[in-house]
Amino acid sequence: MTTIKFDEFLNEELKTMTSNLTIWLKELS
């Protein structure tokens, strides 16, 4: 796995976590 691919993977994971967190916070409030 190249560094670039790994960075892309982390970026996608971060986007998913961020959107999930946003949804979770909306439901919580």
Tab-separated table of C-alpha atoms in Angstrom:
chain	number	residue	atom	x	y	z
A	1	MET	CA	0.000	0.000	0.000
A	2	THR	CA	1.438	3.344	-0.994
A	3	THR	CA	1.411	6.382	1.243
A	4	ILE	CA	-0.964	8.188	-1.107
A	5	LYS	CA	-3.459	5.316	-1.030
A	6	PHE	CA	-3.253	5.235	2.749
A	7	ASP	CA	-3.912	8.983	2.945
A	8	GLU	CA	-6.938	8.584	0.693
A	9	PHE	CA	-8.198	5.748	2.867
A	10	LEU	CA	-7.830	7.841	6.024
A	11	ASN	CA	-9.543	10.753	4.340
A	12	GLU	CA	-12.544	8.605	3.417
A	13	GLU	CA	-12.695	7.147	6.923
A	14	LEU	CA	-12.584	10.629	8.398
A	15	LYS	CA	-15.434	11.812	6.169
A	16	THR	CA	-17.545	8.838	7.193
A	17	MET	CA	-16.846	9.359	10.891
A	18	THR	CA	-17.597	13.067	10.625
A	19	SER	CA	-20.929	12.519	8.891
A	20	ASN	CA	-21.886	9.792	11.366
A	21	LEU	CA	-20.997	12.077	14.262
A	22	THR	CA	-23.074	14.890	12.773
A	23	ILE	CA	-26.097	12.606	12.398
A	24	TRP	CA	-25.627	11.281	15.918
A	25	LEU	CA	-25.460	14.798	17.373
A	26	LYS	CA	-28.607	15.835	15.497
A	27	GLU	CA	-30.521	12.862	16.867
A	28	LEU	CA	-29.193	13.522	20.349
A	29	SER	CA	-30.389	17.126	20.498
